[in-house]
Amino acid sequence: MRLELKLLADVGLVGFPSVGKSTLLAAITSAKPKIGDYHFTTLSPNLGMVRLNDGRDFAVADLPG
């Protein structure tokens, strides 16, 4: 049996509803996730790329609760 791991992102933001995961993703990346003041606004994963000053980058995912 051969298993292959496929990653959605390098970092996943997981937490309780309405704690600011989508707001954090919008602040650190150029992603435009839907941000609302009600529970369960995020229904599907939102992805964004963070670019560091030294040229490295990594993917961040806002995952639905």
Short mmCIF file of C-alpha atoms in Angstrom, two decimals:
data_model
loop_
_atom_site.label_atom_id
_atom_site.label_comp_id
_atom_site.label_asym_id
_atom_site.label_seq_id
_atom_site.Cartn_x
_atom_site.Cartn_y
_atom_site.Cartn_z
CA MET A 1 0.00 0.00 0.00
CA ARG A 2 1.33 3.44 -0.90
CA LEU A 3 0.01 6.49 0.93
CA GLU A 4 0.46 10.04 -0.28
CA LEU A 5 -0.13 13.06 1.93
CA LYS A 6 -1.60 16.09 0.21
CA LEU A 7 -1.64 19.35 2.10
CA LEU A 8 -4.25 22.06 1.74
CA ALA A 9 -2.05 24.63 3.51
CA ASP A 10 0.99 24.99 5.74
CA VAL A 11 -1.05 26.63 8.54
CA GLY A 12 -4.68 26.00 9.43
CA LEU A 13 -6.75 28.44 11.48
CA VAL A 14 -9.18 26.41 13.58
CA GLY A 15 -11.28 27.63 16.48
CA PHE A 16 -14.68 28.52 17.83
CA PRO A 17 -17.12 30.46 15.61
CA SER A 18 -16.86 34.26 15.57
CA VAL A 19 -13.39 34.54 17.13
CA GLY A 20 -11.67 36.30 14.20
CA LYS A 21 -10.15 33.55 12.06
CA SER A 22 -11.38 35.09 8.78
CA THR A 23 -10.40 38.57 9.95
CA LEU A 24 -6.88 37.35 10.76
CA LEU A 25 -6.61 35.67 7.34
CA ALA A 26 -7.70 38.91 5.62
CA ALA A 27 -5.19 40.93 7.68
CA ILE A 28 -2.10 38.79 6.97
CA THR A 29 -2.86 37.83 3.35
CA SER A 30 -4.57 39.34 0.32
CA ALA A 31 -7.46 36.84 0.62
CA LYS A 32 -10.99 38.22 0.72
CA PRO A 33 -12.94 35.81 2.95
CA LYS A 34 -16.58 36.47 3.80
CA ILE A 35 -16.63 38.15 7.22
CA GLY A 36 -19.88 38.36 9.16
CA ASP A 37 -21.04 38.91 12.72
CA TYR A 38 -22.92 35.61 12.96
CA HIS A 39 -21.89 32.02 13.67
CA PHE A 40 -20.73 29.74 10.88
CA THR A 41 -19.95 32.41 8.28
CA THR A 42 -17.14 30.24 6.88
CA LEU A 43 -18.75 27.33 5.05
CA SER A 44 -15.76 26.26 2.94
CA PRO A 45 -11.99 26.69 3.45
CA ASN A 46 -10.48 30.05 2.49
CA LEU A 47 -6.83 30.11 1.41
CA GLY A 48 -4.28 32.91 1.45
CA MET A 49 -0.52 33.24 0.94
CA VAL A 50 1.75 35.01 3.42
CA ARG A 51 4.93 36.42 1.90
CA LEU A 52 7.83 37.14 4.25
CA ASN A 53 10.48 39.83 3.74
CA ASP A 54 13.21 37.24 3.19
CA GLY A 55 11.42 35.81 0.13
CA ARG A 56 9.81 32.79 1.78
CA ASP A 57 6.06 32.24 1.69
CA PHE A 58 3.49 29.86 3.15
CA ALA A 59 -0.19 29.06 2.71
CA VAL A 60 -2.79 29.75 5.42
CA ALA A 61 -6.26 28.15 5.47
CA ASP A 62 -9.30 29.40 7.38
CA LEU A 63 -11.19 26.18 8.05
CA PRO A 64 -14.89 25.97 8.86
CA GLY A 65 -15.76 24.87 12.39
#
